């Protein structure tokens, strides 16, 4: 509960994406809690995703640099980092004005922890090591954009995409979890690679003193949701228990839009 009594998310059984206070997302609090330093769970996700993208792109070079998208970027730059060697532009597609401003500021003046994340992305991967000043390159290629995942989709315009901890962490509704996941994949051109991460069995989460909704899902929900629209490369559960109460690990999925 927040300082000023229960929030809408705590008082309603069902919380739609529209009901949650995205305009008041405490970006700094979320950043320091989640990305103030590199955690073992994020390191494991980075290894899976960076290896997958290297596998996808290094086998059929030369090829044009991709038009990439990261959906619901929040205060997380590492999904965009994993796409950096392969993309001429990375759209950071975000609903919350607070997070969009945070992203603009962080790209101008990145927090020190992002060096640690880049080291993990580049370790043992020459494709990434070729980028000497990753945060400067990211600032040049990133495009912070106002957007709603529920309006994303049919255009089929991106060649590469990531969406981390969004579809299950923006609503309690199963239909919205599915629609967000499908819209993300559907925004890619056929055959394009993607990576998506999810909280497993999340009961919702505080950012600062504000509670945000989540839909409790497991690996089979991700599999079933992606089956019709994607060719799946890997879906893996990643152990994680000390981030906060009320979840049971993370799930990472990689694949290609059909
Ligand atoms: C749990 S945070 C995840 C942030 C980040 N991707 C990460 O890995 O930590 C959920 C993010 O989704 C954004 N979001 C909420 N509803 C959205 C919508 N309808 N469309 C796009 N982004 C949305 C929130 O503002 C927030 O940045």
PDB file of C-alpha atoms and ligand atoms in Angstrom:
ATOM      1  CA  UNK A   1       0.000   0.000   0.000  1.00  0.00           C
ATOM      2  CA  UNK A   2       1.227   3.525  -0.808  1.00  0.00           C
ATOM      3  CA  UNK A   3       1.551   6.402   1.683  1.00  0.00           C
ATOM      4  CA  UNK A   4      -1.825   7.820   0.645  1.00  0.00           C
ATOM      5  CA  UNK A   5      -3.904   4.644   0.924  1.00  0.00           C
ATOM      6  CA  UNK A   6      -4.559   1.778  -1.478  1.00  0.00           C
ATOM      7  CA  UNK A   7      -4.013   2.382  -5.170  1.00  0.00           C
ATOM      8  CA  UNK A   8      -6.501   1.406  -7.856  1.00  0.00           C
ATOM      9  CA  UNK A   9      -4.432  -1.709  -8.606  1.00  0.00           C
ATOM     10  CA  UNK A  10      -4.764  -2.901  -5.000  1.00  0.00           C
ATOM     11  CA  UNK A  11      -8.501  -2.355  -4.798  1.00  0.00           C
ATOM     12  CA  UNK A  12      -9.673  -3.930  -8.079  1.00  0.00           C
ATOM     13  CA  UNK A  13      -9.688  -7.672  -8.782  1.00  0.00           C
ATOM     14  CA  UNK A  14      -8.998  -7.056 -12.434  1.00  0.00           C
ATOM     15  CA  UNK A  15      -6.661  -4.275 -13.504  1.00  0.00           C
ATOM     16  CA  UNK A  16      -6.526  -3.362 -17.184  1.00  0.00           C
ATOM     17  CA  UNK A  17      -3.513  -1.659 -18.689  1.00  0.00           C
ATOM     18  CA  UNK A  18      -5.548   1.551 -18.866  1.00  0.00           C
ATOM     19  CA  UNK A  19      -6.211   1.470 -15.106  1.00  0.00           C
ATOM     20  CA  UNK A  20      -2.580   1.558 -13.927  1.00  0.00           C
ATOM     21  CA  UNK A  21      -0.799   4.866 -13.218  1.00  0.00           C
ATOM     22  CA  UNK A  22       1.898   4.721 -15.928  1.00  0.00           C
ATOM     23  CA  UNK A  23       2.210   8.519 -15.956  1.00  0.00           C
ATOM     24  CA  UNK A  24       3.464   8.347 -12.356  1.00  0.00           C
ATOM     25  CA  UNK A  25       5.997   5.524 -12.784  1.00  0.00           C
ATOM     26  CA  UNK A  26       8.933   6.302 -10.459  1.00  0.00           C
ATOM     27  CA  UNK A  27      11.674   5.742 -13.030  1.00  0.00           C
ATOM     28  CA  UNK A  28      14.653   6.355 -10.738  1.00  0.00           C
ATOM     29  CA  UNK A  29      13.329   4.009  -8.100  1.00  0.00           C
ATOM     30  CA  UNK A  30      12.730   1.278 -10.716  1.00  0.00           C
ATOM     31  CA  UNK A  31      16.167   1.809 -12.244  1.00  0.00           C
ATOM     32  CA  UNK A  32      18.094   1.630  -8.967  1.00  0.00           C
ATOM     33  CA  UNK A  33      16.170  -1.392  -7.741  1.00  0.00           C
ATOM     34  CA  UNK A  34      16.529  -3.381 -10.954  1.00  0.00           C
ATOM     35  CA  UNK A  35      19.519  -2.083 -12.892  1.00  0.00           C
ATOM     36  CA  UNK A  36      21.778  -0.291 -10.389  1.00  0.00           C
ATOM     37  CA  UNK A  37      24.080  -3.277 -10.794  1.00  0.00           C
ATOM     38  CA  UNK A  38      24.170  -6.394 -12.952  1.00  0.00           C
ATOM     39  CA  UNK A  39      22.336  -9.320 -11.378  1.00  0.00           C
ATOM     40  CA  UNK A  40      22.953 -13.027 -12.112  1.00  0.00           C
ATOM     41  CA  UNK A  41      19.448 -13.444 -13.638  1.00  0.00           C
ATOM     42  CA  UNK A  42      19.943 -10.568 -16.091  1.00  0.00           C
ATOM     43  CA  UNK A  43      23.420 -11.907 -16.952  1.00  0.00           C
ATOM     44  CA  UNK A  44      21.879 -15.276 -17.846  1.00  0.00           C
ATOM     45  CA  UNK A  45      19.219 -13.591 -19.993  1.00  0.00           C
ATOM     46  CA  UNK A  46      21.901 -11.491 -21.728  1.00  0.00           C
ATOM     47  CA  UNK A  47      23.871 -14.649 -22.580  1.00  0.00           C
ATOM     48  CA  UNK A  48      20.828 -16.366 -24.106  1.00  0.00           C
ATOM     49  CA  UNK A  49      19.693 -13.321 -26.101  1.00  0.00           C
ATOM     50  CA  UNK A  50      23.115 -12.106 -27.320  1.00  0.00           C
ATOM     51  CA  UNK A  51      24.086 -15.644 -28.436  1.00  0.00           C
ATOM     52  CA  UNK A  52      20.779 -15.961 -30.286  1.00  0.00           C
ATOM     53  CA  UNK A  53      21.172 -12.635 -32.116  1.00  0.00           C
ATOM     54  CA  UNK A  54      24.791 -13.436 -33.068  1.00  0.00           C
ATOM     55  CA  UNK A  55      23.603 -16.802 -34.380  1.00  0.00           C
ATOM     56  CA  UNK A  56      20.845 -15.117 -36.436  1.00  0.00           C
ATOM     57  CA  UNK A  57      22.881 -12.303 -37.926  1.00  0.00           C
ATOM     58  CA  UNK A  58      26.421 -13.631 -38.245  1.00  0.00           C
ATOM     59  CA  UNK A  59      25.414 -16.615 -40.346  1.00  0.00           C
ATOM     60  CA  UNK A  60      23.990 -14.521 -43.188  1.00  0.00           C
ATOM     61  CA  UNK A  61      26.229 -11.495 -43.464  1.00  0.00           C
ATOM     62  CA  UNK A  62      26.484  -9.208 -45.329  1.00  0.00           C
ATOM     63  CA  UNK A  63      23.016  -7.920 -44.667  1.00  0.00           C
ATOM     64  CA  UNK A  64      21.534  -4.488 -44.100  1.00  0.00           C
ATOM     65  CA  UNK A  65      21.443  -3.118 -40.585  1.00  0.00           C
ATOM     66  CA  UNK A  66      18.067  -3.694 -38.969  1.00  0.00           C
ATOM     67  CA  UNK A  67      15.323  -1.309 -37.976  1.00  0.00           C
ATOM     68  CA  UNK A  68      14.879  -2.555 -34.390  1.00  0.00           C
ATOM     69  CA  UNK A  69      12.304  -1.995 -31.649  1.00  0.00           C
ATOM     70  CA  UNK A  70      12.343  -2.460 -27.885  1.00  0.00           C
ATOM     71  CA  UNK A  71       8.776  -2.359 -26.534  1.00  0.00           C
ATOM     72  CA  UNK A  72       8.124  -0.909 -23.063  1.00  0.00           C
ATOM     73  CA  UNK A  73      11.774  -0.016 -22.456  1.00  0.00           C
ATOM     74  CA  UNK A  74      11.136   1.466 -19.014  1.00  0.00           C
ATOM     75  CA  UNK A  75      14.554   2.181 -17.539  1.00  0.00           C
ATOM     76  CA  UNK A  76      16.277  -0.808 -19.092  1.00  0.00           C
ATOM     77  CA  UNK A  77      18.938  -0.230 -21.751  1.00  0.00           C
ATOM     78  CA  UNK A  78      20.283  -3.773 -21.997  1.00  0.00           C
ATOM     79  CA  UNK A  79      17.703  -5.178 -24.476  1.00  0.00           C
ATOM     80  CA  UNK A  80      18.695  -2.349 -26.845  1.00  0.00           C
ATOM     81  CA  UNK A  81      22.382  -3.140 -26.197  1.00  0.00           C
ATOM     82  CA  UNK A  82      21.877  -6.740 -27.336  1.00  0.00           C
ATOM     83  CA  UNK A  83      20.550  -5.434 -30.688  1.00  0.00           C
ATOM     84  CA  UNK A  84      23.167  -2.704 -31.180  1.00  0.00           C
ATOM     85  CA  UNK A  85      25.621  -4.347 -33.651  1.00  0.00           C
ATOM     86  CA  UNK A  86      22.754  -5.376 -35.910  1.00  0.00           C
ATOM     87  CA  UNK A  87      20.626  -2.218 -35.925  1.00  0.00           C
ATOM     88  CA  UNK A  88      20.941   1.218 -37.509  1.00  0.00           C
ATOM     89  CA  UNK A  89      18.014   2.414 -35.419  1.00  0.00           C
ATOM     90  CA  UNK A  90      16.527   1.127 -32.148  1.00  0.00           C
ATOM     91  CA  UNK A  91      13.076   2.517 -31.355  1.00  0.00           C
ATOM     92  CA  UNK A  92      12.552   2.651 -27.587  1.00  0.00           C
ATOM     93  CA  UNK A  93       8.761   2.376 -27.573  1.00  0.00           C
ATOM     94  CA  UNK A  94       7.322   3.480 -24.246  1.00  0.00           C
ATOM     95  CA  UNK A  95       3.918   4.495 -22.909  1.00  0.00           C
ATOM     96  CA  UNK A  96       5.015   6.315 -19.727  1.00  0.00           C
ATOM     97  CA  UNK A  97       6.155   9.954 -20.132  1.00  0.00           C
ATOM     98  CA  UNK A  98       8.290   9.601 -16.991  1.00  0.00           C
ATOM     99  CA  UNK A  99      10.151   6.666 -18.510  1.00  0.00           C
ATOM    100  CA  UNK A 100      10.547   8.396 -21.864  1.00  0.00           C
ATOM    101  CA  UNK A 101      12.195  11.371 -20.149  1.00  0.00           C
ATOM    102  CA  UNK A 102      14.360   8.995 -18.098  1.00  0.00           C
ATOM    103  CA  UNK A 103      15.500   7.260 -21.308  1.00  0.00           C
ATOM    104  CA  UNK A 104      16.389  10.571 -23.003  1.00  0.00           C
ATOM    105  CA  UNK A 105      18.394  11.632 -19.939  1.00  0.00           C
ATOM    106  CA  UNK A 106      20.111   8.240 -19.562  1.00  0.00           C
ATOM    107  CA  UNK A 107      21.139   8.171 -23.225  1.00  0.00           C
ATOM    108  CA  UNK A 108      22.693  11.642 -22.781  1.00  0.00           C
ATOM    109  CA  UNK A 109      24.350  10.784 -19.499  1.00  0.00           C
ATOM    110  CA  UNK A 110      24.345   7.027 -18.852  1.00  0.00           C
ATOM    111  CA  UNK A 111      24.526   5.647 -15.312  1.00  0.00           C
ATOM    112  CA  UNK A 112      27.773   3.795 -14.509  1.00  0.00           C
ATOM    113  CA  UNK A 113      26.096   0.389 -14.226  1.00  0.00           C
ATOM    114  CA  UNK A 114      25.509   0.237 -17.992  1.00  0.00           C
ATOM    115  CA  UNK A 115      29.253  -0.339 -18.489  1.00  0.00           C
ATOM    116  CA  UNK A 116      28.865  -3.490 -16.414  1.00  0.00           C
ATOM    117  CA  UNK A 117      25.903  -4.624 -18.541  1.00  0.00           C
ATOM    118  CA  UNK A 118      27.812  -3.968 -21.780  1.00  0.00           C
ATOM    119  CA  UNK A 119      30.799  -5.999 -20.509  1.00  0.00           C
ATOM    120  CA  UNK A 120      28.430  -8.934 -20.018  1.00  0.00           C
ATOM    121  CA  UNK A 121      26.904  -8.441 -23.485  1.00  0.00           C
ATOM    122  CA  UNK A 122      30.301  -8.250 -25.214  1.00  0.00           C
ATOM    123  CA  UNK A 123      32.231 -10.893 -23.219  1.00  0.00           C
ATOM    124  CA  UNK A 124      33.392 -13.629 -25.615  1.00  0.00           C
ATOM    125  CA  UNK A 125      31.413 -12.112 -28.523  1.00  0.00           C
ATOM    126  CA  UNK A 126      33.620 -10.357 -31.122  1.00  0.00           C
ATOM    127  CA  UNK A 127      30.538  -9.015 -32.939  1.00  0.00           C
ATOM    128  CA  UNK A 128      29.816  -6.817 -29.905  1.00  0.00           C
ATOM    129  CA  UNK A 129      33.467  -6.146 -29.041  1.00  0.00           C
ATOM    130  CA  UNK A 130      33.882  -4.350 -32.379  1.00  0.00           C
ATOM    131  CA  UNK A 131      31.776  -1.498 -30.939  1.00  0.00           C
ATOM    132  CA  UNK A 132      34.297   0.582 -28.994  1.00  0.00           C
ATOM    133  CA  UNK A 133      31.990   3.180 -27.428  1.00  0.00           C
ATOM    134  CA  UNK A 134      28.672   1.348 -27.067  1.00  0.00           C
ATOM    135  CA  UNK A 135      26.839   3.969 -25.047  1.00  0.00           C
ATOM    136  CA  UNK A 136      27.729   6.680 -27.556  1.00  0.00           C
ATOM    137  CA  UNK A 137      26.642   4.443 -30.439  1.00  0.00           C
ATOM    138  CA  UNK A 138      23.428   3.615 -28.580  1.00  0.00           C
ATOM    139  CA  UNK A 139      22.698   7.319 -28.016  1.00  0.00           C
ATOM    140  CA  UNK A 140      23.097   7.920 -31.764  1.00  0.00           C
ATOM    141  CA  UNK A 141      20.911   4.999 -32.831  1.00  0.00           C
ATOM    142  CA  UNK A 142      18.217   5.022 -30.138  1.00  0.00           C
ATOM    143  CA  UNK A 143      14.916   6.756 -30.842  1.00  0.00           C
ATOM    144  CA  UNK A 144      12.724   7.319 -27.791  1.00  0.00           C
ATOM    145  CA  UNK A 145       9.124   7.099 -29.006  1.00  0.00           C
ATOM    146  CA  UNK A 146       5.720   7.499 -27.385  1.00  0.00           C
ATOM    147  CA  UNK A 147       3.741   4.336 -27.995  1.00  0.00           C
ATOM    148  CA  UNK A 148       1.155   1.864 -26.797  1.00  0.00           C
ATOM    149  CA  UNK A 149       1.725  -1.859 -27.382  1.00  0.00           C
ATOM    150  CA  UNK A 150      -2.020  -2.300 -27.944  1.00  0.00           C
ATOM    151  CA  UNK A 151      -1.796  -0.025 -30.997  1.00  0.00           C
ATOM    152  CA  UNK A 152       1.291  -1.801 -32.335  1.00  0.00           C
ATOM    153  CA  UNK A 153       1.146  -4.606 -34.844  1.00  0.00           C
ATOM    154  CA  UNK A 154      -0.147  -4.936 -38.321  1.00  0.00           C
ATOM    155  CA  UNK A 155       2.382  -2.610 -39.978  1.00  0.00           C
ATOM    156  CA  UNK A 156       5.078  -5.305 -40.057  1.00  0.00           C
ATOM    157  CA  UNK A 157       7.918  -2.796 -40.162  1.00  0.00           C
ATOM    158  CA  UNK A 158      10.683  -3.916 -37.788  1.00  0.00           C
ATOM    159  CA  UNK A 159      13.478  -6.390 -38.586  1.00  0.00           C
ATOM    160  CA  UNK A 160      14.465  -7.174 -34.997  1.00  0.00           C
ATOM    161  CA  UNK A 161      12.774  -6.763 -31.621  1.00  0.00           C
ATOM    162  CA  UNK A 162      12.900  -7.142 -27.865  1.00  0.00           C
ATOM    163  CA  UNK A 163      10.225  -6.825 -25.194  1.00  0.00           C
ATOM    164  CA  UNK A 164      11.308  -7.406 -21.602  1.00  0.00           C
ATOM    165  CA  UNK A 165       8.954  -7.750 -18.628  1.00  0.00           C
ATOM    166  CA  UNK A 166       6.082  -5.964 -20.342  1.00  0.00           C
ATOM    167  CA  UNK A 167       3.190  -8.186 -21.546  1.00  0.00           C
ATOM    168  CA  UNK A 168       2.682  -9.868 -18.144  1.00  0.00           C
ATOM    169  CA  UNK A 169       3.659  -6.787 -16.077  1.00  0.00           C
ATOM    170  CA  UNK A 170       1.221  -4.170 -17.415  1.00  0.00           C
ATOM    171  CA  UNK A 171      -2.166  -5.784 -16.645  1.00  0.00           C
ATOM    172  CA  UNK A 172      -3.804  -8.594 -14.680  1.00  0.00           C
ATOM    173  CA  UNK A 173      -5.832  -9.608 -17.765  1.00  0.00           C
ATOM    174  CA  UNK A 174      -4.985 -12.748 -19.703  1.00  0.00           C
ATOM    175  CA  UNK A 175      -6.404 -11.303 -22.946  1.00  0.00           C
ATOM    176  CA  UNK A 176      -4.172  -8.219 -22.598  1.00  0.00           C
ATOM    177  CA  UNK A 177      -1.084 -10.359 -21.842  1.00  0.00           C
ATOM    178  CA  UNK A 178      -1.761 -12.321 -25.037  1.00  0.00           C
ATOM    179  CA  UNK A 179      -2.572  -9.266 -27.149  1.00  0.00           C
ATOM    180  CA  UNK A 180       0.596  -7.431 -26.016  1.00  0.00           C
ATOM    181  CA  UNK A 181       2.768 -10.459 -26.834  1.00  0.00           C
ATOM    182  CA  UNK A 182       1.107 -11.031 -30.216  1.00  0.00           C
ATOM    183  CA  UNK A 183       1.227  -7.340 -31.158  1.00  0.00           C
ATOM    184  CA  UNK A 184       4.937  -7.192 -30.340  1.00  0.00           C
ATOM    185  CA  UNK A 185       5.761 -10.157 -32.587  1.00  0.00           C
ATOM    186  CA  UNK A 186       3.321  -8.953 -35.228  1.00  0.00           C
ATOM    187  CA  UNK A 187       5.164  -5.608 -35.466  1.00  0.00           C
ATOM    188  CA  UNK A 188       8.114  -7.500 -37.008  1.00  0.00           C
ATOM    189  CA  UNK A 189       8.547  -8.450 -40.649  1.00  0.00           C
ATOM    190  CA  UNK A 190       8.063 -12.180 -41.331  1.00  0.00           C
ATOM    191  CA  UNK A 191      11.230 -14.155 -40.488  1.00  0.00           C
ATOM    192  CA  UNK A 192      12.623 -11.461 -38.142  1.00  0.00           C
ATOM    193  CA  UNK A 193      14.256 -12.565 -34.882  1.00  0.00           C
ATOM    194  CA  UNK A 194      13.069 -11.429 -31.465  1.00  0.00           C
ATOM    195  CA  UNK A 195      13.673 -11.958 -27.760  1.00  0.00           C
ATOM    196  CA  UNK A 196      11.102 -11.520 -25.008  1.00  0.00           C
ATOM    197  CA  UNK A 197      11.428 -11.828 -21.229  1.00  0.00           C
ATOM    198  CA  UNK A 198       8.661 -12.353 -18.692  1.00  0.00           C
ATOM    199  CA  UNK A 199       8.299 -12.518 -14.921  1.00  0.00           C
ATOM    200  CA  UNK A 200       7.079 -15.968 -13.878  1.00  0.00           C
ATOM    201  CA  UNK A 201       4.039 -16.173 -11.556  1.00  0.00           C
ATOM    202  CA  UNK A 202       4.189 -12.479 -10.708  1.00  0.00           C
ATOM    203  CA  UNK A 203       1.609 -11.152  -8.252  1.00  0.00           C
ATOM    204  CA  UNK A 204       2.250  -7.500  -9.113  1.00  0.00           C
ATOM    205  CA  UNK A 205       5.010  -5.158  -7.980  1.00  0.00           C
ATOM    206  CA  UNK A 206       5.763  -1.882  -6.268  1.00  0.00           C
ATOM    207  CA  UNK A 207       7.722   0.869  -7.977  1.00  0.00           C
ATOM    208  CA  UNK A 208       8.542   3.261  -5.159  1.00  0.00           C
ATOM    209  CA  UNK A 209       5.270   3.363  -3.235  1.00  0.00           C
ATOM    210  CA  UNK A 210       2.992   2.677  -6.205  1.00  0.00           C
ATOM    211  CA  UNK A 211       1.670  -0.800  -6.943  1.00  0.00           C
ATOM    212  CA  UNK A 212       1.526  -2.048 -10.544  1.00  0.00           C
ATOM    213  CA  UNK A 213      -0.471  -5.030 -11.834  1.00  0.00           C
ATOM    214  CA  UNK A 214       0.793  -8.311 -13.244  1.00  0.00           C
ATOM    215  CA  UNK A 215      -0.756 -11.376 -14.832  1.00  0.00           C
ATOM    216  CA  UNK A 216       0.535 -14.612 -13.335  1.00  0.00           C
ATOM    217  CA  UNK A 217       1.970 -16.742 -16.137  1.00  0.00           C
ATOM    218  CA  UNK A 218       4.310 -19.707 -16.510  1.00  0.00           C
ATOM    219  CA  UNK A 219       6.409 -21.106 -19.348  1.00  0.00           C
ATOM    220  CA  UNK A 220       3.446 -22.921 -20.983  1.00  0.00           C
ATOM    221  CA  UNK A 221       1.491 -19.634 -21.261  1.00  0.00           C
ATOM    222  CA  UNK A 222       4.394 -18.120 -23.202  1.00  0.00           C
ATOM    223  CA  UNK A 223       4.703 -21.213 -25.399  1.00  0.00           C
ATOM    224  CA  UNK A 224       0.977 -21.295 -26.166  1.00  0.00           C
ATOM    225  CA  UNK A 225       0.831 -17.576 -26.855  1.00  0.00           C
ATOM    226  CA  UNK A 226       3.764 -17.611 -29.290  1.00  0.00           C
ATOM    227  CA  UNK A 227       2.890 -20.902 -31.031  1.00  0.00           C
ATOM    228  CA  UNK A 228       0.680 -19.455 -33.782  1.00  0.00           C
ATOM    229  CA  UNK A 229       2.767 -16.429 -34.639  1.00  0.00           C
ATOM    230  CA  UNK A 230       6.386 -17.464 -34.071  1.00  0.00           C
ATOM    231  CA  UNK A 231       8.905 -20.168 -34.764  1.00  0.00           C
ATOM    232  CA  UNK A 232      10.430 -20.641 -31.343  1.00  0.00           C
ATOM    233  CA  UNK A 233      14.175 -21.112 -30.901  1.00  0.00           C
ATOM    234  CA  UNK A 234      14.283 -21.453 -27.111  1.00  0.00           C
ATOM    235  CA  UNK A 235      12.091 -20.836 -24.075  1.00  0.00           C
ATOM    236  CA  UNK A 236      13.983 -21.049 -20.813  1.00  0.00           C
ATOM    237  CA  UNK A 237      13.229 -20.472 -17.151  1.00  0.00           C
ATOM    238  CA  UNK A 238      15.873 -18.369 -15.403  1.00  0.00           C
ATOM    239  CA  UNK A 239      16.290 -18.722 -11.645  1.00  0.00           C
ATOM    240  CA  UNK A 240      15.690 -15.516  -9.692  1.00  0.00           C
ATOM    241  CA  UNK A 241      14.342 -15.090  -6.199  1.00  0.00           C
ATOM    242  CA  UNK A 242      15.762 -12.066  -4.436  1.00  0.00           C
ATOM    243  CA  UNK A 243      14.517  -9.181  -6.581  1.00  0.00           C
ATOM    244  CA  UNK A 244      11.279  -8.825  -4.607  1.00  0.00           C
ATOM    245  CA  UNK A 245       8.499 -10.928  -3.110  1.00  0.00           C
ATOM    246  CA  UNK A 246       5.724 -12.480  -5.191  1.00  0.00           C
ATOM    247  CA  UNK A 247       7.243 -14.105  -8.278  1.00  0.00           C
ATOM    248  CA  UNK A 248       9.031 -17.329  -9.132  1.00  0.00           C
ATOM    249  CA  UNK A 249      11.816 -16.676 -11.604  1.00  0.00           C
ATOM    250  CA  UNK A 250      11.987 -15.240 -15.077  1.00  0.00           C
ATOM    251  CA  UNK A 251      11.248 -16.649 -18.541  1.00  0.00           C
ATOM    252  CA  UNK A 252      13.152 -15.792 -21.697  1.00  0.00           C
ATOM    253  CA  UNK A 253      11.925 -16.666 -25.186  1.00  0.00           C
ATOM    254  CA  UNK A 254      13.764 -16.304 -28.486  1.00  0.00           C
ATOM    255  CA  UNK A 255      12.471 -17.007 -31.963  1.00  0.00           C
ATOM    256  CA  UNK A 256      11.423 -15.645 -35.337  1.00  0.00           C
ATOM    257  CA  UNK A 257       8.142 -14.211 -36.494  1.00  0.00           C
ATOM    258  CA  UNK A 258       6.495 -16.723 -38.861  1.00  0.00           C
TER     259      UNK A 258
HETATM  260  C1  LIG B   1       7.737  -3.780 -15.680  1.00  0.00           C
HETATM  261  S1  LIG B   1       8.200  -2.462 -16.708  1.00  0.00           S
HETATM  262  C2  LIG B   1       9.473  -3.191 -17.731  1.00  0.00           C
HETATM  263  C3  LIG B   1      10.486  -2.172 -18.165  1.00  0.00           C
HETATM  264  C4  LIG B   1      11.708  -2.706 -18.907  1.00  0.00           C
HETATM  265  N1  LIG B   1      11.370  -3.263 -20.196  1.00  0.00           N
HETATM  266  C5  LIG B   1      12.496  -3.701 -18.118  1.00  0.00           C
HETATM  267  O1  LIG B   1      13.009  -4.654 -18.726  1.00  0.00           O
HETATM  268  O2  LIG B   1      12.690  -3.542 -16.923  1.00  0.00           O
HETATM  269  C6  LIG B   1       6.829  -2.328 -17.824  1.00  0.00           C
HETATM  270  C7  LIG B   1       7.032  -1.208 -18.828  1.00  0.00           C
HETATM  271  O3  LIG B   1       5.967  -1.205 -19.783  1.00  0.00           O
HETATM  272  C8  LIG B   1       5.526   0.142 -19.987  1.00  0.00           C
HETATM  273  N2  LIG B   1       4.137   0.080 -20.457  1.00  0.00           N
HETATM  274  C9  LIG B   1       3.002  -0.037 -19.728  1.00  0.00           C
HETATM  275  N3  LIG B   1       1.929  -0.110 -20.523  1.00  0.00           N
HETATM  276  C10 LIG B   1       2.382  -0.027 -21.790  1.00  0.00           C
HETATM  277  C11 LIG B   1       1.746  -0.016 -23.064  1.00  0.00           C
HETATM  278  N4  LIG B   1       0.417  -0.129 -23.174  1.00  0.00           N
HETATM  279  N5  LIG B   1       2.519   0.103 -24.157  1.00  0.00           N
HETATM  280  C12 LIG B   1       3.865   0.219 -24.066  1.00  0.00           C
HETATM  281  N6  LIG B   1       4.526   0.228 -22.881  1.00  0.00           N
HETATM  282  C13 LIG B   1       3.784   0.099 -21.756  1.00  0.00           C
HETATM  283  C14 LIG B   1       5.699   0.768 -18.630  1.00  0.00           C
HETATM  284  O4  LIG B   1       5.693   2.178 -18.676  1.00  0.00           O
HETATM  285  C15 LIG B   1       7.034   0.193 -18.198  1.00  0.00           C
HETATM  286  O5  LIG B   1       8.095   0.927 -18.711  1.00  0.00           O
END
